[in-house]
């Protein structure tokens, strides 16, 4: 196995300590913030995890033979993964209801309440809001997570298709699709009447199962195996989708998600996924 160690600042003495601990044969700089310890002993997983936690580094165990070209589909959650905000919370802020809506969002992300139920409750609070509030959120508040464009560029270069699947809203996914060159998007549609939100969602809600179903649909359409799929998310409603991927990456995620993912990124941006997929440098 190779051990990938990442962080805003990873001092050489700490890399050397980890190399000694794991019996690694070499230390390779993959990017300015990522390092590969070649031939590391995974028997030291617990010690490595404790050391990296103490020193504020992300780490991941990666099969030595893994290459980014092995993958054919990257599936990403939108809110708090590809972008920094929870769109519905920011829409609610336009209505002066952010605390009430955020509390329901948090509870759903921790897995305490059913996602579809939580979405209906939150959207109901938005009844009567002018549709222009959605454009304001997109223009004024929506920001890509750090490293998003680096990750998407690496995926494109490797011939990997991208699916953005969200429990959020098509208003945002449909604008991000051409902007970022995404191949597929799926999300929920807010009902609008007379230029105002009705407080209802149209059609079948894209919930945890809906996300997993979208992944399987696109995976099947592309003729890929589970091992050729990568899924990234941050909340409990991403777990079913992540379970359908060969590699799952928890991005600044809730503990329940980190515990079940293949890898977790807490300190670096989305670009940190690239070394975990065997990209950004060869390493033999």
JSON list of C-alpha atoms in Angstrom, two decimals, residues 62-195:
[
{"chain": "A", "resi": 62, "resn": "UNK", "atom": "CA", "xyz": [-4.17, 3.65, -1.39]},
{"chain": "A", "resi": 63, "resn": "UNK", "atom": "CA", "xyz": [-3.37, 0.43, -3.28]},
{"chain": "A", "resi": 64, "resn": "UNK", "atom": "CA", "xyz": [0.03, 0.92, -4.97]},
{"chain": "A", "resi": 65, "resn": "UNK", "atom": "CA", "xyz": [-1.34, -0.08, -8.35]},
{"chain": "A", "resi": 66, "resn": "UNK", "atom": "CA", "xyz": [-4.31, 2.37, -8.32]},
{"chain": "A", "resi": 67, "resn": "UNK", "atom": "CA", "xyz": [-4.37, 4.92, -11.14]},
{"chain": "A", "resi": 68, "resn": "UNK", "atom": "CA", "xyz": [-6.88, 7.72, -11.72]},
{"chain": "A", "resi": 69, "resn": "UNK", "atom": "CA", "xyz": [-7.55, 6.25, -15.17]},
{"chain": "A", "resi": 70, "resn": "UNK", "atom": "CA", "xyz": [-9.00, 3.14, -13.47]},
{"chain": "A", "resi": 71, "resn": "UNK", "atom": "CA", "xyz": [-12.15, 5.16, -12.74]},
{"chain": "A", "resi": 72, "resn": "UNK", "atom": "CA", "xyz": [-14.95, 6.10, -15.13]},
{"chain": "A", "resi": 73, "resn": "UNK", "atom": "CA", "xyz": [-17.46, 8.04, -13.01]},
{"chain": "A", "resi": 74, "resn": "UNK", "atom": "CA", "xyz": [-17.17, 10.66, -10.26]},
{"chain": "A", "resi": 75, "resn": "UNK", "atom": "CA", "xyz": [-20.40, 11.27, -8.34]},
{"chain": "A", "resi": 76, "resn": "UNK", "atom": "CA", "xyz": [-20.60, 14.31, -6.07]},
{"chain": "A", "resi": 77, "resn": "UNK", "atom": "CA", "xyz": [-23.06, 15.79, -3.65]},
{"chain": "A", "resi": 78, "resn": "UNK", "atom": "CA", "xyz": [-23.62, 19.55, -4.15]},
{"chain": "A", "resi": 79, "resn": "UNK", "atom": "CA", "xyz": [-24.38, 21.38, -0.91]},
{"chain": "A", "resi": 80, "resn": "UNK", "atom": "CA", "xyz": [-21.37, 21.55, 1.45]},
{"chain": "A", "resi": 81, "resn": "UNK", "atom": "CA", "xyz": [-19.40, 19.28, -0.92]},
{"chain": "A", "resi": 82, "resn": "UNK", "atom": "CA", "xyz": [-18.99, 20.76, -4.40]},
{"chain": "A", "resi": 83, "resn": "UNK", "atom": "CA", "xyz": [-20.12, 24.14, -3.06]},
{"chain": "A", "resi": 84, "resn": "UNK", "atom": "CA", "xyz": [-19.55, 25.70, 0.37]},
{"chain": "A", "resi": 85, "resn": "UNK", "atom": "CA", "xyz": [-23.16, 26.51, 1.24]},
{"chain": "A", "resi": 86, "resn": "UNK", "atom": "CA", "xyz": [-26.43, 24.71, 1.93]},
{"chain": "A", "resi": 87, "resn": "UNK", "atom": "CA", "xyz": [-28.59, 26.43, -0.70]},
{"chain": "A", "resi": 88, "resn": "UNK", "atom": "CA", "xyz": [-31.87, 25.95, 1.15]},
{"chain": "A", "resi": 89, "resn": "UNK", "atom": "CA", "xyz": [-30.44, 27.60, 4.29]},
{"chain": "A", "resi": 90, "resn": "UNK", "atom": "CA", "xyz": [-29.37, 30.63, 2.25]},
{"chain": "A", "resi": 91, "resn": "UNK", "atom": "CA", "xyz": [-32.76, 30.82, 0.48]},
{"chain": "A", "resi": 92, "resn": "UNK", "atom": "CA", "xyz": [-34.39, 30.72, 3.92]},
{"chain": "A", "resi": 93, "resn": "UNK", "atom": "CA", "xyz": [-32.14, 33.59, 5.03]},
{"chain": "A", "resi": 94, "resn": "UNK", "atom": "CA", "xyz": [-33.81, 35.74, 2.35]},
{"chain": "A", "resi": 95, "resn": "UNK", "atom": "CA", "xyz": [-37.09, 34.97, 4.17]},
{"chain": "A", "resi": 96, "resn": "UNK", "atom": "CA", "xyz": [-35.61, 35.62, 7.63]},
{"chain": "A", "resi": 97, "resn": "UNK", "atom": "CA", "xyz": [-35.99, 31.92, 8.47]},
{"chain": "A", "resi": 98, "resn": "UNK", "atom": "CA", "xyz": [-32.42, 30.65, 8.35]},
{"chain": "A", "resi": 99, "resn": "UNK", "atom": "CA", "xyz": [-32.20, 29.43, 12.00]},
{"chain": "A", "resi": 100, "resn": "UNK", "atom": "CA", "xyz": [-35.37, 27.34, 11.72]},
{"chain": "A", "resi": 101, "resn": "UNK", "atom": "CA", "xyz": [-34.39, 25.81, 8.36]},
{"chain": "A", "resi": 102, "resn": "UNK", "atom": "CA", "xyz": [-30.73, 25.28, 9.31]},
{"chain": "A", "resi": 103, "resn": "UNK", "atom": "CA", "xyz": [-31.77, 23.33, 12.41]},
{"chain": "A", "resi": 104, "resn": "UNK", "atom": "CA", "xyz": [-33.82, 20.91, 10.26]},
{"chain": "A", "resi": 105, "resn": "UNK", "atom": "CA", "xyz": [-30.95, 20.67, 7.72]},
{"chain": "A", "resi": 106, "resn": "UNK", "atom": "CA", "xyz": [-28.44, 19.77, 10.45]},
{"chain": "A", "resi": 107, "resn": "UNK", "atom": "CA", "xyz": [-30.75, 17.15, 11.94]},
{"chain": "A", "resi": 108, "resn": "UNK", "atom": "CA", "xyz": [-31.23, 15.54, 8.51]},
{"chain": "A", "resi": 109, "resn": "UNK", "atom": "CA", "xyz": [-27.49, 15.58, 7.75]},
{"chain": "A", "resi": 110, "resn": "UNK", "atom": "CA", "xyz": [-26.77, 13.80, 11.02]},
{"chain": "A", "resi": 111, "resn": "UNK", "atom": "CA", "xyz": [-29.34, 11.18, 10.04]},
{"chain": "A", "resi": 112, "resn": "UNK", "atom": "CA", "xyz": [-31.78, 11.97, 12.83]},
{"chain": "A", "resi": 113, "resn": "UNK", "atom": "CA", "xyz": [-34.79, 12.60, 10.59]},
{"chain": "A", "resi": 114, "resn": "UNK", "atom": "CA", "xyz": [-35.82, 11.26, 7.20]},
{"chain": "A", "resi": 115, "resn": "UNK", "atom": "CA", "xyz": [-34.41, 13.42, 4.41]},
{"chain": "A", "resi": 116, "resn": "UNK", "atom": "CA", "xyz": [-37.56, 13.61, 2.27]},
{"chain": "A", "resi": 117, "resn": "UNK", "atom": "CA", "xyz": [-39.63, 14.61, 5.30]},
{"chain": "A", "resi": 118, "resn": "UNK", "atom": "CA", "xyz": [-37.04, 17.21, 6.32]},
{"chain": "A", "resi": 119, "resn": "UNK", "atom": "CA", "xyz": [-36.98, 18.66, 2.79]},
{"chain": "A", "resi": 120, "resn": "UNK", "atom": "CA", "xyz": [-40.77, 19.00, 2.67]},
{"chain": "A", "resi": 121, "resn": "UNK", "atom": "CA", "xyz": [-40.78, 20.72, 6.06]},
{"chain": "A", "resi": 122, "resn": "UNK", "atom": "CA", "xyz": [-38.04, 23.14, 5.03]},
{"chain": "A", "resi": 123, "resn": "UNK", "atom": "CA", "xyz": [-39.52, 23.96, 1.61]},
{"chain": "A", "resi": 124, "resn": "UNK", "atom": "CA", "xyz": [-42.94, 24.56, 3.19]},
{"chain": "A", "resi": 125, "resn": "UNK", "atom": "CA", "xyz": [-41.37, 27.37, 5.22]},
{"chain": "A", "resi": 126, "resn": "UNK", "atom": "CA", "xyz": [-40.34, 29.09, 1.96]},
{"chain": "A", "resi": 127, "resn": "UNK", "atom": "CA", "xyz": [-43.93, 29.53, 0.71]},
{"chain": "A", "resi": 128, "resn": "UNK", "atom": "CA", "xyz": [-44.51, 32.98, -0.76]},
{"chain": "A", "resi": 129, "resn": "UNK", "atom": "CA", "xyz": [-40.82, 33.80, -1.29]},
{"chain": "A", "resi": 130, "resn": "UNK", "atom": "CA", "xyz": [-40.12, 35.62, -4.54]},
{"chain": "A", "resi": 131, "resn": "UNK", "atom": "CA", "xyz": [-38.44, 33.39, -7.12]},
{"chain": "A", "resi": 132, "resn": "UNK", "atom": "CA", "xyz": [-35.73, 36.04, -7.62]},
{"chain": "A", "resi": 133, "resn": "UNK", "atom": "CA", "xyz": [-34.29, 35.02, -4.23]},
{"chain": "A", "resi": 134, "resn": "UNK", "atom": "CA", "xyz": [-32.90, 31.87, -5.90]},
{"chain": "A", "resi": 135, "resn": "UNK", "atom": "CA", "xyz": [-30.89, 33.92, -8.39]},
{"chain": "A", "resi": 136, "resn": "UNK", "atom": "CA", "xyz": [-29.64, 36.14, -5.55]},
{"chain": "A", "resi": 137, "resn": "UNK", "atom": "CA", "xyz": [-28.37, 33.09, -3.66]},
{"chain": "A", "resi": 138, "resn": "UNK", "atom": "CA", "xyz": [-26.61, 31.84, -6.81]},
{"chain": "A", "resi": 139, "resn": "UNK", "atom": "CA", "xyz": [-25.07, 35.25, -7.58]},
{"chain": "A", "resi": 140, "resn": "UNK", "atom": "CA", "xyz": [-24.20, 36.46, -4.09]},
{"chain": "A", "resi": 141, "resn": "UNK", "atom": "CA", "xyz": [-23.61, 33.39, -1.92]},
{"chain": "A", "resi": 142, "resn": "UNK", "atom": "CA", "xyz": [-22.83, 30.27, -3.91]},
{"chain": "A", "resi": 143, "resn": "UNK", "atom": "CA", "xyz": [-19.09, 29.53, -3.92]},
{"chain": "A", "resi": 144, "resn": "UNK", "atom": "CA", "xyz": [-17.26, 26.45, -5.10]},
{"chain": "A", "resi": 145, "resn": "UNK", "atom": "CA", "xyz": [-15.41, 24.49, -2.44]},
{"chain": "A", "resi": 146, "resn": "UNK", "atom": "CA", "xyz": [-11.62, 24.93, -2.51]},
{"chain": "A", "resi": 147, "resn": "UNK", "atom": "CA", "xyz": [-10.03, 22.66, -5.11]},
{"chain": "A", "resi": 148, "resn": "UNK", "atom": "CA", "xyz": [-13.31, 21.92, -6.95]},
{"chain": "A", "resi": 149, "resn": "UNK", "atom": "CA", "xyz": [-12.02, 23.01, -10.34]},
{"chain": "A", "resi": 150, "resn": "UNK", "atom": "CA", "xyz": [-8.70, 21.18, -9.83]},
{"chain": "A", "resi": 151, "resn": "UNK", "atom": "CA", "xyz": [-10.57, 17.94, -9.10]},
{"chain": "A", "resi": 152, "resn": "UNK", "atom": "CA", "xyz": [-12.94, 18.33, -12.04]},
{"chain": "A", "resi": 153, "resn": "UNK", "atom": "CA", "xyz": [-10.06, 19.16, -14.41]},
{"chain": "A", "resi": 154, "resn": "UNK", "atom": "CA", "xyz": [-8.18, 16.02, -13.27]},
{"chain": "A", "resi": 155, "resn": "UNK", "atom": "CA", "xyz": [-11.32, 13.92, -13.77]},
{"chain": "A", "resi": 156, "resn": "UNK", "atom": "CA", "xyz": [-11.86, 15.35, -17.26]},
{"chain": "A", "resi": 157, "resn": "UNK", "atom": "CA", "xyz": [-8.21, 14.76, -18.20]},
{"chain": "A", "resi": 158, "resn": "UNK", "atom": "CA", "xyz": [-8.55, 11.12, -17.10]},
{"chain": "A", "resi": 159, "resn": "UNK", "atom": "CA", "xyz": [-11.75, 10.62, -19.12]},
{"chain": "A", "resi": 160, "resn": "UNK", "atom": "CA", "xyz": [-13.93, 10.34, -16.03]},
{"chain": "A", "resi": 161, "resn": "UNK", "atom": "CA", "xyz": [-17.60, 11.34, -16.39]},
{"chain": "A", "resi": 162, "resn": "UNK", "atom": "CA", "xyz": [-19.14, 13.51, -13.67]},
{"chain": "A", "resi": 163, "resn": "UNK", "atom": "CA", "xyz": [-22.55, 13.31, -11.99]},
{"chain": "A", "resi": 164, "resn": "UNK", "atom": "CA", "xyz": [-23.70, 16.02, -9.59]},
{"chain": "A", "resi": 165, "resn": "UNK", "atom": "CA", "xyz": [-26.57, 14.55, -7.58]},
{"chain": "A", "resi": 166, "resn": "UNK", "atom": "CA", "xyz": [-28.25, 16.69, -4.96]},
{"chain": "A", "resi": 167, "resn": "UNK", "atom": "CA", "xyz": [-31.04, 16.71, -2.43]},
{"chain": "A", "resi": 168, "resn": "UNK", "atom": "CA", "xyz": [-31.02, 20.44, -3.23]},
{"chain": "A", "resi": 169, "resn": "UNK", "atom": "CA", "xyz": [-32.52, 22.12, -6.24]},
{"chain": "A", "resi": 170, "resn": "UNK", "atom": "CA", "xyz": [-32.33, 21.99, -10.03]},
{"chain": "A", "resi": 171, "resn": "UNK", "atom": "CA", "xyz": [-32.17, 25.79, -10.10]},
{"chain": "A", "resi": 172, "resn": "UNK", "atom": "CA", "xyz": [-28.56, 25.48, -8.90]},
{"chain": "A", "resi": 173, "resn": "UNK", "atom": "CA", "xyz": [-27.47, 22.18, -10.50]},
{"chain": "A", "resi": 174, "resn": "UNK", "atom": "CA", "xyz": [-28.63, 23.36, -13.93]},
{"chain": "A", "resi": 175, "resn": "UNK", "atom": "CA", "xyz": [-26.48, 26.50, -13.65]},
{"chain": "A", "resi": 176, "resn": "UNK", "atom": "CA", "xyz": [-23.44, 24.63, -12.39]},
{"chain": "A", "resi": 177, "resn": "UNK", "atom": "CA", "xyz": [-23.64, 22.01, -15.15]},
{"chain": "A", "resi": 178, "resn": "UNK", "atom": "CA", "xyz": [-22.51, 24.23, -18.06]},
{"chain": "A", "resi": 179, "resn": "UNK", "atom": "CA", "xyz": [-20.33, 26.41, -15.84]},
{"chain": "A", "resi": 180, "resn": "UNK", "atom": "CA", "xyz": [-18.26, 23.42, -14.68]},
{"chain": "A", "resi": 181, "resn": "UNK", "atom": "CA", "xyz": [-18.69, 21.12, -17.68]},
{"chain": "A", "resi": 182, "resn": "UNK", "atom": "CA", "xyz": [-20.51, 18.43, -15.69]},
{"chain": "A", "resi": 183, "resn": "UNK", "atom": "CA", "xyz": [-21.88, 15.46, -17.64]},
{"chain": "A", "resi": 184, "resn": "UNK", "atom": "CA", "xyz": [-24.98, 14.67, -15.55]},
{"chain": "A", "resi": 185, "resn": "UNK", "atom": "CA", "xyz": [-26.97, 16.44, -12.83]},
{"chain": "A", "resi": 186, "resn": "UNK", "atom": "CA", "xyz": [-29.98, 15.43, -10.75]},
{"chain": "A", "resi": 187, "resn": "UNK", "atom": "CA", "xyz": [-31.82, 17.37, -8.03]},
{"chain": "A", "resi": 188, "resn": "UNK", "atom": "CA", "xyz": [-35.23, 18.46, -6.77]},
{"chain": "A", "resi": 189, "resn": "UNK", "atom": "CA", "xyz": [-37.52, 20.95, -8.50]},
{"chain": "A", "resi": 190, "resn": "UNK", "atom": "CA", "xyz": [-39.13, 23.76, -6.51]},
{"chain": "A", "resi": 191, "resn": "UNK", "atom": "CA", "xyz": [-42.69, 24.56, -7.57]},
{"chain": "A", "resi": 192, "resn": "UNK", "atom": "CA", "xyz": [-43.18, 28.19, -8.62]},
{"chain": "A", "resi": 193, "resn": "UNK", "atom": "CA", "xyz": [-46.51, 29.92, -9.30]},
{"chain": "A", "resi": 194, "resn": "UNK", "atom": "CA", "xyz": [-46.91, 33.59, -10.16]},
{"chain": "A", "resi": 195, "resn": "UNK", "atom": "CA", "xyz": [-43.21, 34.21, -9.63]}
]
